[in-house]
Amino acid sequence: MGFLTDKHILITGVASNRSIAYGIAQAMHREGADLAFTYQNNKLKSRVKSFAADFNSSIVLPCDVAEDASITALFIDLAKIWPTFDSFVHAIAFAPGDQLNGDYVNAVTRKGFSIAHEISSYSFVAMAKACRKMLNPNAALVTLTYLGAERAIPHYNVMGLAKASLEANTRYMASAMGPQGVRVNAISAGPIRTLASSGIKNFKRMMSHCEAVTPIRRVVTIKDVGNTAAFLCSDLSAGITGEVVHVDGGFNIAAMNELELD
Ligand code: NAD
Ligand code: 0WE
């Protein structure tokens, strides 16, 4: 019997079969969870419907986190099918394209800063706020973050600040919702080729660098991240909350690894 049997889990952020959210859905489905999905816009609707079918799910609802009304409507619609549920996965990030290129100080704008923080950090607590009353005891929420929150990474720019906010958000949400039995954690994933990373300048070179210097000598996959997300939404992780778990093959803990000493 899978370790997520009887859990009802809502997954956001599926845009393709390379999405981190898709790898999370695969792991959660394998472990016996019942899944529901959201899509950002009509362009993605039929694609997400057919992905949902891969996981025996016909619950596919719209949600654009830029709109409060869209978040409210999501949970009103979901409540008609699932009056209560156990988890949601937040796999959403966005900054305007001009923010993710070149020198941070030159690139950043008031508008770019605001959009990055709103879509990539505020949306996590906004979703939790909207569905709080529907969450079962022992619920667990999971979001996706990146090392750019902790270190200055070229071109990640204002997204790094938004991820730092998302990680603090995870701690404050864990603290506020813990008494209600809800755990809240983040996964800091290493670089993975997805739609969100495909347009990034020099992404291929970044991946080769990571392969060469990461302790496990490979980059991580959506399967690696999916398995950790499944664990964090399961009762196996009952003692873990407010945590940022690095699923990056150990990249973040190493230094001077480009030097071949001895
Ligand atoms: P992806 O492009 O497959 O997924 C990003 C998703 O965000 C898409 O499904 C898109 O529809 C959704 N989204 C954007 N704006 C939205 C909005 N206004 N409302 C609703 N949904 C919206 O890329 P991914 O790499 O799977 O990204 C998922 C998460 O993983 C992001 O938070 C990203 O920052 C994080 N992450 C990615 C990597 C990586 O290297 N790919 C590494 C660490 C963390
Ligand atoms: O969080 C991300 C990327 C999120 C993202 C991607 C885009 C591309 C399209 C947010 N907004 C947009 N806006 C767009 O218009 N990652 C963790 C992937 C990523 O992005 C990088 C990386 C990595 C890794 C940017 C620079 C350096 C490394």
mmCIF file of C-alpha atoms and ligand atoms in Angstrom:
data_model
loop_
_atom_site.group_PDB
_atom_site.id
_atom_site.type_symbol
_atom_site.label_atom_id
_atom_site.label_comp_id
_atom_site.label_asym_id
_atom_site.label_seq_id
_atom_site.Cartn_x
_atom_site.Cartn_y
_atom_site.Cartn_z
ATOM 1 C CA MET A 1 0.000 0.000 0.000
ATOM 2 C CA GLY A 2 1.387 3.407 -0.990
ATOM 3 C CA PHE A 3 2.333 5.886 1.726
ATOM 4 C CA LEU A 4 -0.147 8.479 0.379
ATOM 5 C CA THR A 5 -3.172 6.159 0.260
ATOM 6 C CA ASP A 6 -6.397 8.089 1.072
ATOM 7 C CA LYS A 7 -4.677 11.479 0.744
ATOM 8 C CA HIS A 8 -6.367 14.086 -1.458
ATOM 9 C CA ILE A 9 -3.780 16.405 -2.991
ATOM 10 C CA LEU A 10 -4.160 19.465 -5.250
ATOM 11 C CA ILE A 11 -1.274 20.107 -7.646
ATOM 12 C CA THR A 12 -0.563 23.486 -9.269
ATOM 13 C CA GLY A 13 2.121 24.322 -11.818
ATOM 14 C CA VAL A 14 1.836 21.531 -14.385
ATOM 15 C CA ALA A 15 2.632 23.114 -17.762
ATOM 16 C CA SER A 16 4.360 20.177 -19.503
ATOM 17 C CA ASN A 17 5.557 16.659 -18.794
ATOM 18 C CA ARG A 18 8.899 18.220 -17.852
ATOM 19 C CA SER A 19 7.342 20.400 -15.123
ATOM 20 C CA ILE A 20 8.538 19.705 -11.593
ATOM 21 C CA ALA A 21 4.819 19.479 -10.697
ATOM 22 C CA TYR A 22 4.472 16.628 -13.221
ATOM 23 C CA GLY A 23 7.255 14.651 -11.481
ATOM 24 C CA ILE A 24 5.520 15.339 -8.160
ATOM 25 C CA ALA A 25 2.196 14.067 -9.556
ATOM 26 C CA GLN A 26 3.918 10.878 -10.787
ATOM 27 C CA ALA A 27 5.400 10.126 -7.355
ATOM 28 C CA MET A 28 2.187 10.968 -5.499
ATOM 29 C CA HIS A 29 0.050 8.875 -7.860
ATOM 30 C CA ARG A 30 2.444 5.942 -7.444
ATOM 31 C CA GLU A 31 2.045 6.214 -3.654
ATOM 32 C CA GLY A 32 -1.750 6.030 -3.887
ATOM 33 C CA ALA A 33 -2.855 9.682 -3.580
ATOM 34 C CA ASP A 34 -6.016 11.028 -5.247
ATOM 35 C CA LEU A 35 -4.978 14.053 -7.297
ATOM 36 C CA ALA A 36 -6.577 17.275 -8.557
ATOM 37 C CA PHE A 37 -4.902 19.820 -10.843
ATOM 38 C CA THR A 38 -5.029 23.515 -11.653
ATOM 39 C CA TYR A 39 -4.100 25.317 -14.879
ATOM 40 C CA GLN A 40 -3.098 28.950 -15.277
ATOM 41 C CA ASN A 41 -4.981 29.825 -18.459
ATOM 42 C CA ASN A 42 -7.100 28.422 -21.296
ATOM 43 C CA LYS A 43 -4.012 27.761 -23.390
ATOM 44 C CA LEU A 44 -2.984 25.116 -20.843
ATOM 45 C CA LYS A 45 -6.473 23.716 -20.107
ATOM 46 C CA SER A 46 -6.593 20.766 -22.552
ATOM 47 C CA ARG A 47 -2.957 19.875 -21.920
ATOM 48 C CA VAL A 48 -3.459 19.723 -18.139
ATOM 49 C CA LYS A 49 -6.688 17.719 -18.643
ATOM 50 C CA SER A 50 -4.812 15.054 -20.577
ATOM 51 C CA PHE A 51 -1.962 14.988 -18.004
ATOM 52 C CA ALA A 52 -4.574 14.608 -15.241
ATOM 53 C CA ALA A 53 -6.016 11.619 -17.102
ATOM 54 C CA ASP A 54 -2.552 9.959 -16.901
ATOM 55 C CA PHE A 55 -3.108 9.997 -13.134
ATOM 56 C CA ASN A 56 -6.767 8.844 -13.215
ATOM 57 C CA SER A 57 -7.888 12.363 -12.308
ATOM 58 C CA SER A 58 -10.736 14.303 -13.858
ATOM 59 C CA ILE A 59 -10.524 17.200 -11.387
ATOM 60 C CA VAL A 60 -8.961 20.020 -13.394
ATOM 61 C CA LEU A 61 -9.736 23.602 -12.333
ATOM 62 C CA PRO A 62 -8.543 27.042 -13.456
ATOM 63 C CA CYS A 63 -6.422 29.209 -11.154
ATOM 64 C CA ASP A 64 -4.432 32.312 -12.056
ATOM 65 C CA VAL A 65 -2.788 33.350 -8.780
ATOM 66 C CA ALA A 66 -2.513 36.938 -10.025
ATOM 67 C CA GLU A 67 -6.256 37.274 -9.238
ATOM 68 C CA ASP A 68 -7.771 36.929 -5.741
ATOM 69 C CA ALA A 69 -11.111 36.046 -7.351
ATOM 70 C CA SER A 70 -9.504 33.174 -9.247
ATOM 71 C CA ILE A 71 -8.012 31.735 -6.021
ATOM 72 C CA THR A 72 -11.365 32.066 -4.205
ATOM 73 C CA ALA A 73 -13.238 30.442 -7.106
ATOM 74 C CA LEU A 74 -10.754 27.536 -7.191
ATOM 75 C CA PHE A 75 -11.561 26.474 -3.645
ATOM 76 C CA ILE A 76 -15.310 27.069 -4.016
ATOM 77 C CA ASP A 77 -15.247 24.716 -7.027
ATOM 78 C CA LEU A 78 -12.923 22.196 -5.355
ATOM 79 C CA ALA A 79 -15.140 22.089 -2.215
ATOM 80 C CA LYS A 80 -18.012 20.785 -4.359
ATOM 81 C CA ILE A 81 -15.908 17.688 -5.128
ATOM 82 C CA TRP A 82 -13.602 17.517 -2.100
ATOM 83 C CA PRO A 83 -15.183 19.272 0.947
ATOM 84 C CA THR A 84 -11.858 18.728 2.710
ATOM 85 C CA PHE A 85 -8.406 17.698 1.492
ATOM 86 C CA ASP A 86 -4.869 17.000 2.716
ATOM 87 C CA SER A 87 -2.286 18.949 0.705
ATOM 88 C CA PHE A 88 -1.567 21.342 -2.060
ATOM 89 C CA VAL A 89 1.639 21.675 -4.036
ATOM 90 C CA HIS A 90 2.650 25.226 -4.985
ATOM 91 C CA ALA A 91 4.910 25.034 -8.062
ATOM 92 C CA ILE A 92 4.449 28.550 -9.407
ATOM 93 C CA ALA A 93 6.957 31.309 -10.109
ATOM 94 C CA PHE A 94 7.045 34.273 -12.431
ATOM 95 C CA ALA A 95 8.970 37.479 -13.023
ATOM 96 C CA PRO A 96 8.716 39.572 -16.206
ATOM 97 C CA GLY A 97 11.305 38.355 -18.736
ATOM 98 C CA ASP A 98 13.378 41.570 -18.579
ATOM 99 C CA GLN A 99 14.087 40.875 -14.869
ATOM 100 C CA LEU A 100 15.989 37.630 -15.491
ATOM 101 C CA ASN A 101 18.788 38.995 -17.588
ATOM 102 C CA GLY A 102 22.015 40.865 -16.923
ATOM 103 C CA ASP A 103 23.093 42.993 -13.984
ATOM 104 C CA TYR A 104 20.561 42.850 -11.087
ATOM 105 C CA VAL A 105 20.717 46.533 -10.183
ATOM 106 C CA ASN A 106 20.261 47.646 -13.781
ATOM 107 C CA ALA A 107 17.479 45.129 -14.499
ATOM 108 C CA VAL A 108 15.280 45.547 -11.413
ATOM 109 C CA THR A 109 12.193 47.786 -11.599
ATOM 110 C CA ARG A 110 9.429 48.569 -9.076
ATOM 111 C CA LYS A 111 6.939 46.702 -11.256
ATOM 112 C CA GLY A 112 9.246 43.702 -11.822
ATOM 113 C CA PHE A 113 9.962 43.483 -8.101
ATOM 114 C CA SER A 114 6.266 43.625 -7.252
ATOM 115 C CA ILE A 115 5.136 41.034 -9.812
ATOM 116 C CA ALA A 116 7.928 38.582 -8.878
ATOM 117 C CA HIS A 117 7.036 38.750 -5.186
ATOM 118 C CA GLU A 118 3.290 38.640 -5.753
ATOM 119 C CA ILE A 119 3.221 35.647 -8.119
ATOM 120 C CA SER A 120 6.132 33.705 -6.605
ATOM 121 C CA SER A 121 5.687 34.277 -2.850
ATOM 122 C CA TYR A 122 2.390 35.949 -1.883
ATOM 123 C CA SER A 123 0.449 33.383 -3.929
ATOM 124 C CA PHE A 124 1.565 30.580 -1.580
ATOM 125 C CA VAL A 125 0.015 32.126 1.536
ATOM 126 C CA ALA A 126 -2.915 33.475 -0.492
ATOM 127 C CA MET A 127 -3.816 29.900 -1.444
ATOM 128 C CA ALA A 128 -3.376 28.685 2.145
ATOM 129 C CA LYS A 129 -5.576 31.531 3.416
ATOM 130 C CA ALA A 130 -8.324 30.664 0.932
ATOM 131 C CA CYS A 131 -8.428 26.914 1.715
ATOM 132 C CA ARG A 132 -7.444 26.913 5.392
ATOM 133 C CA LYS A 133 -10.868 25.734 6.604
ATOM 134 C CA MET A 134 -10.879 22.869 4.103
ATOM 135 C CA LEU A 135 -7.560 21.365 5.280
ATOM 136 C CA ASN A 136 -7.752 18.055 7.162
ATOM 137 C CA PRO A 137 -5.775 17.497 10.376
ATOM 138 C CA ASN A 138 -2.248 16.331 9.418
ATOM 139 C CA ALA A 139 -2.368 18.364 6.226
ATOM 140 C CA ALA A 140 0.920 19.334 4.602
ATOM 141 C CA LEU A 141 1.713 22.097 2.106
ATOM 142 C CA VAL A 142 4.774 22.128 -0.159
ATOM 143 C CA THR A 143 6.341 24.833 -2.323
ATOM 144 C CA LEU A 144 9.363 24.939 -4.660
ATOM 145 C CA THR A 145 12.295 27.279 -4.155
ATOM 146 C CA TYR A 146 15.826 27.739 -5.518
ATOM 147 C CA LEU A 147 19.329 28.404 -4.149
ATOM 148 C CA GLY A 148 19.130 31.923 -5.612
ATOM 149 C CA ALA A 149 17.243 32.774 -2.383
ATOM 150 C CA GLU A 150 20.434 32.195 -0.353
ATOM 151 C CA ARG A 151 23.217 33.099 -2.824
ATOM 152 C CA ALA A 152 23.553 35.713 -5.535
ATOM 153 C CA ILE A 153 23.271 33.704 -8.771
ATOM 154 C CA PRO A 154 23.929 35.506 -12.084
ATOM 155 C CA HIS A 155 20.713 36.514 -13.919
ATOM 156 C CA TYR A 156 18.376 35.066 -11.249
ATOM 157 C CA ASN A 157 18.141 38.635 -9.975
ATOM 158 C CA VAL A 158 14.830 39.712 -8.364
ATOM 159 C CA MET A 159 13.591 36.090 -8.435
ATOM 160 C CA GLY A 160 16.222 35.443 -5.742
ATOM 161 C CA LEU A 161 14.571 38.024 -3.497
ATOM 162 C CA ALA A 162 11.131 36.545 -4.237
ATOM 163 C CA LYS A 163 12.396 33.061 -3.309
ATOM 164 C CA ALA A 164 13.939 34.438 -0.086
ATOM 165 C CA SER A 165 10.482 35.825 0.691
ATOM 166 C CA LEU A 166 8.892 32.471 -0.199
ATOM 167 C CA GLU A 167 11.228 30.675 2.237
ATOM 168 C CA ALA A 168 10.375 33.116 5.049
ATOM 169 C CA ASN A 169 6.720 32.701 4.080
ATOM 170 C CA THR A 170 7.149 28.922 4.563
ATOM 171 C CA ARG A 171 8.427 29.479 8.120
ATOM 172 C CA TYR A 172 5.699 31.985 9.066
ATOM 173 C CA MET A 173 2.976 29.761 7.575
ATOM 174 C CA ALA A 174 4.390 26.728 9.430
ATOM 175 C CA SER A 175 4.349 28.686 12.662
ATOM 176 C CA ALA A 176 0.800 30.004 12.174
ATOM 177 C CA MET A 177 -0.767 26.774 10.917
ATOM 178 C CA GLY A 178 1.143 24.258 13.056
ATOM 179 C CA PRO A 179 -1.337 24.496 15.960
ATOM 180 C CA GLN A 180 -4.094 23.548 13.469
ATOM 181 C CA GLY A 181 -2.119 20.425 12.454
ATOM 182 C CA VAL A 182 -0.893 21.800 9.127
ATOM 183 C CA ARG A 183 2.784 21.421 8.184
ATOM 184 C CA VAL A 184 4.422 23.702 5.592
ATOM 185 C CA ASN A 185 7.727 22.952 3.844
ATOM 186 C CA ALA A 186 9.765 24.035 0.820
ATOM 187 C CA ILE A 187 11.974 22.028 -1.528
ATOM 188 C CA SER A 188 15.031 23.840 -2.869
ATOM 189 C CA ALA A 189 15.564 22.018 -6.161
ATOM 190 C CA GLY A 190 18.738 22.052 -8.230
ATOM 191 C CA PRO A 191 18.490 23.273 -11.844
ATOM 192 C CA ILE A 192 16.193 21.209 -14.097
ATOM 193 C CA ARG A 193 15.306 21.865 -17.755
ATOM 194 C CA THR A 194 11.616 22.900 -17.771
ATOM 195 C CA LEU A 195 9.620 25.618 -19.572
ATOM 196 C CA ALA A 196 10.554 28.045 -16.777
ATOM 197 C CA SER A 197 14.278 27.461 -17.313
ATOM 198 C CA SER A 198 14.358 26.898 -21.082
ATOM 199 C CA GLY A 199 14.634 30.574 -21.974
ATOM 200 C CA ILE A 200 17.428 31.284 -19.485
ATOM 201 C CA LYS A 201 20.693 32.421 -21.055
ATOM 202 C CA ASN A 202 23.558 29.926 -20.611
ATOM 203 C CA PHE A 203 21.292 27.428 -18.822
ATOM 204 C CA LYS A 204 23.042 24.503 -20.566
ATOM 205 C CA ARG A 205 26.445 25.723 -19.343
ATOM 206 C CA MET A 206 25.044 26.060 -15.818
ATOM 207 C CA MET A 207 23.824 22.467 -15.943
ATOM 208 C CA SER A 208 27.228 21.143 -17.098
ATOM 209 C CA HIS A 209 28.942 23.122 -14.327
ATOM 210 C CA CYS A 210 26.556 21.604 -11.780
ATOM 211 C CA GLU A 211 27.115 18.082 -13.094
ATOM 212 C CA ALA A 212 30.853 18.537 -12.718
ATOM 213 C CA VAL A 213 30.904 19.929 -9.160
ATOM 214 C CA THR A 214 27.834 18.429 -7.444
ATOM 215 C CA PRO A 215 28.779 15.783 -4.837
ATOM 216 C CA ILE A 216 26.597 13.140 -6.527
ATOM 217 C CA ARG A 217 28.086 14.152 -9.933
ATOM 218 C CA ARG A 218 24.740 14.561 -11.668
ATOM 219 C CA VAL A 219 21.927 17.087 -11.780
ATOM 220 C CA VAL A 220 18.661 16.196 -10.107
ATOM 221 C CA THR A 221 15.501 15.110 -11.946
ATOM 222 C CA ILE A 222 11.797 15.745 -11.502
ATOM 223 C CA LYS A 223 11.672 12.195 -10.105
ATOM 224 C CA ASP A 224 14.121 13.117 -7.316
ATOM 225 C CA VAL A 225 12.061 16.196 -6.450
ATOM 226 C CA GLY A 226 8.764 14.295 -6.824
ATOM 227 C CA ASN A 227 9.802 11.623 -4.349
ATOM 228 C CA THR A 228 10.779 14.261 -1.759
ATOM 229 C CA ALA A 229 7.505 16.158 -2.256
ATOM 230 C CA ALA A 230 5.560 12.899 -1.787
ATOM 231 C CA PHE A 231 7.469 12.277 1.458
ATOM 232 C CA LEU A 232 6.833 15.836 2.706
ATOM 233 C CA CYS A 233 3.084 15.503 2.066
ATOM 234 C CA SER A 234 2.937 12.111 3.787
ATOM 235 C CA ASP A 235 2.694 11.216 7.466
ATOM 236 C CA LEU A 236 6.286 9.869 7.201
ATOM 237 C CA SER A 237 7.432 13.495 7.612
ATOM 238 C CA ALA A 238 5.107 14.265 10.567
ATOM 239 C CA GLY A 239 7.977 15.865 12.527
ATOM 240 C CA ILE A 240 9.139 18.225 9.773
ATOM 241 C CA THR A 241 7.707 21.728 9.299
ATOM 242 C CA GLY A 242 8.962 25.165 8.286
ATOM 243 C CA GLU A 243 11.920 23.472 6.628
ATOM 244 C CA VAL A 244 13.703 24.137 3.338
ATOM 245 C CA VAL A 245 14.871 20.726 2.107
ATOM 246 C CA HIS A 246 17.609 20.905 -0.544
ATOM 247 C CA VAL A 247 17.125 18.391 -3.349
ATOM 248 C CA ASP A 248 20.216 19.404 -5.291
ATOM 249 C CA GLY A 249 22.608 16.463 -5.001
ATOM 250 C CA GLY A 250 24.521 18.397 -2.328
ATOM 251 C CA PHE A 251 25.523 21.298 -4.612
ATOM 252 C CA ASN A 252 24.804 23.883 -1.896
ATOM 253 C CA ILE A 253 27.006 22.277 0.784
ATOM 254 C CA ALA A 254 30.219 22.121 -1.241
ATOM 255 C CA ALA A 255 32.906 24.726 -1.934
ATOM 256 C CA MET A 256 36.179 24.846 -3.897
ATOM 257 C CA ASN A 257 34.846 21.900 -5.840
ATOM 258 C CA GLU A 258 36.043 23.320 -9.141
ATOM 259 C CA LEU A 259 39.629 22.776 -7.995
ATOM 260 C CA GLU A 260 40.953 19.295 -8.569
ATOM 261 C CA LEU A 261 43.129 19.002 -5.480
ATOM 262 C CA ASP A 262 45.418 15.958 -4.968
HETATM 263 P P1 NAD B 1 7.221 25.157 -15.336
HETATM 264 O O1 NAD B 1 7.311 26.227 -16.356
HETATM 265 O O2 NAD B 1 6.943 23.785 -15.792
HETATM 266 O O3 NAD B 1 6.158 25.552 -14.203
HETATM 267 C C1 NAD B 1 5.923 26.876 -13.796
HETATM 268 C C2 NAD B 1 4.421 26.979 -13.579
HETATM 269 O O4 NAD B 1 4.071 28.241 -13.020
HETATM 270 C C3 NAD B 1 3.616 26.827 -14.874
HETATM 271 O O5 NAD B 1 2.769 25.712 -14.778
HETATM 272 C C4 NAD B 1 2.830 28.123 -14.953
HETATM 273 O O6 NAD B 1 1.539 27.926 -15.501
HETATM 274 C C5 NAD B 1 2.774 28.513 -13.483
HETATM 275 N N1 NAD B 1 2.419 29.907 -13.278
HETATM 276 C C6 NAD B 1 3.128 31.032 -13.591
HETATM 277 N N2 NAD B 1 2.405 32.135 -13.313
HETATM 278 C C7 NAD B 1 1.222 31.716 -12.812
HETATM 279 C C8 NAD B 1 0.039 32.379 -12.366
HETATM 280 N N3 NAD B 1 -0.082 33.719 -12.416
HETATM 281 N N4 NAD B 1 -0.983 31.620 -11.906
HETATM 282 C C9 NAD B 1 -0.908 30.264 -11.882
HETATM 283 N N5 NAD B 1 0.178 29.587 -12.308
HETATM 284 C C10 NAD B 1 1.222 30.295 -12.765
HETATM 285 O O7 NAD B 1 8.617 25.220 -14.538
HETATM 286 P P2 NAD B 1 9.163 24.490 -13.230
HETATM 287 O O8 NAD B 1 10.638 24.591 -13.346
HETATM 288 O O9 NAD B 1 8.535 23.173 -13.063
HETATM 289 O O10 NAD B 1 8.713 25.480 -12.055
HETATM 290 C C11 NAD B 1 7.958 25.085 -10.921
HETATM 291 C C12 NAD B 1 8.545 25.690 -9.655
HETATM 292 O O11 NAD B 1 9.823 25.106 -9.414
HETATM 293 C C13 NAD B 1 8.761 27.185 -9.690
HETATM 294 O O12 NAD B 1 8.416 27.737 -8.442
HETATM 295 C C14 NAD B 1 10.262 27.305 -9.898
HETATM 296 O O13 NAD B 1 10.768 28.513 -9.381
HETATM 297 C C15 NAD B 1 10.722 26.135 -9.086
HETATM 298 N N6 NAD B 1 12.102 25.701 -9.333
HETATM 299 C C16 NAD B 1 12.504 25.381 -10.611
HETATM 300 C C17 NAD B 1 13.814 24.965 -10.834
HETATM 301 C C18 NAD B 1 14.300 24.635 -12.212
HETATM 302 O O14 NAD B 1 15.514 24.647 -12.446
HETATM 303 N N7 NAD B 1 13.421 24.302 -13.168
HETATM 304 C C19 NAD B 1 14.719 24.868 -9.759
HETATM 305 C C20 NAD B 1 14.268 25.189 -8.465
HETATM 306 C C21 NAD B 1 12.953 25.613 -8.274
HETATM 307 O O1 0WE B 2 12.641 29.870 -10.636
HETATM 308 C C1 0WE B 2 13.145 29.630 -11.704
HETATM 309 C C2 0WE B 2 12.690 30.363 -12.942
HETATM 310 C C3 0WE B 2 11.358 31.010 -12.755
HETATM 311 C C4 0WE B 2 10.954 31.947 -13.864
HETATM 312 C C5 0WE B 2 11.213 31.715 -15.210
HETATM 313 C C6 0WE B 2 10.787 32.617 -16.161
HETATM 314 C C7 0WE B 2 11.095 32.465 -17.628
HETATM 315 C C8 0WE B 2 10.059 33.149 -18.490
HETATM 316 C C9 0WE B 2 10.275 33.087 -13.500
HETATM 317 N N1 0WE B 2 9.856 33.995 -14.420
HETATM 318 C C10 0WE B 2 10.086 33.766 -15.728
HETATM 319 N N2 0WE B 2 9.643 34.707 -16.624
HETATM 320 C C11 0WE B 2 9.636 34.494 -17.959
HETATM 321 O O2 0WE B 2 9.248 35.394 -18.745
HETATM 322 N N3 0WE B 2 14.178 28.722 -11.751
HETATM 323 C C12 0WE B 2 14.698 28.177 -10.514
HETATM 324 C C13 0WE B 2 14.837 28.273 -13.012
HETATM 325 C C14 0WE B 2 16.048 29.121 -13.197
HETATM 326 O O3 0WE B 2 15.952 30.372 -13.675
HETATM 327 C C15 0WE B 2 17.229 30.908 -13.684
HETATM 328 C C16 0WE B 2 18.138 29.981 -13.177
HETATM 329 C C17 0WE B 2 17.377 28.814 -12.842
HETATM 330 C C18 0WE B 2 17.884 27.553 -12.247
HETATM 331 C C19 0WE B 2 17.660 32.166 -14.077
HETATM 332 C C20 0WE B 2 19.018 32.488 -13.975
HETATM 333 C C21 0WE B 2 19.911 31.575 -13.465
HETATM 334 C C22 0WE B 2 19.487 30.302 -13.054
#
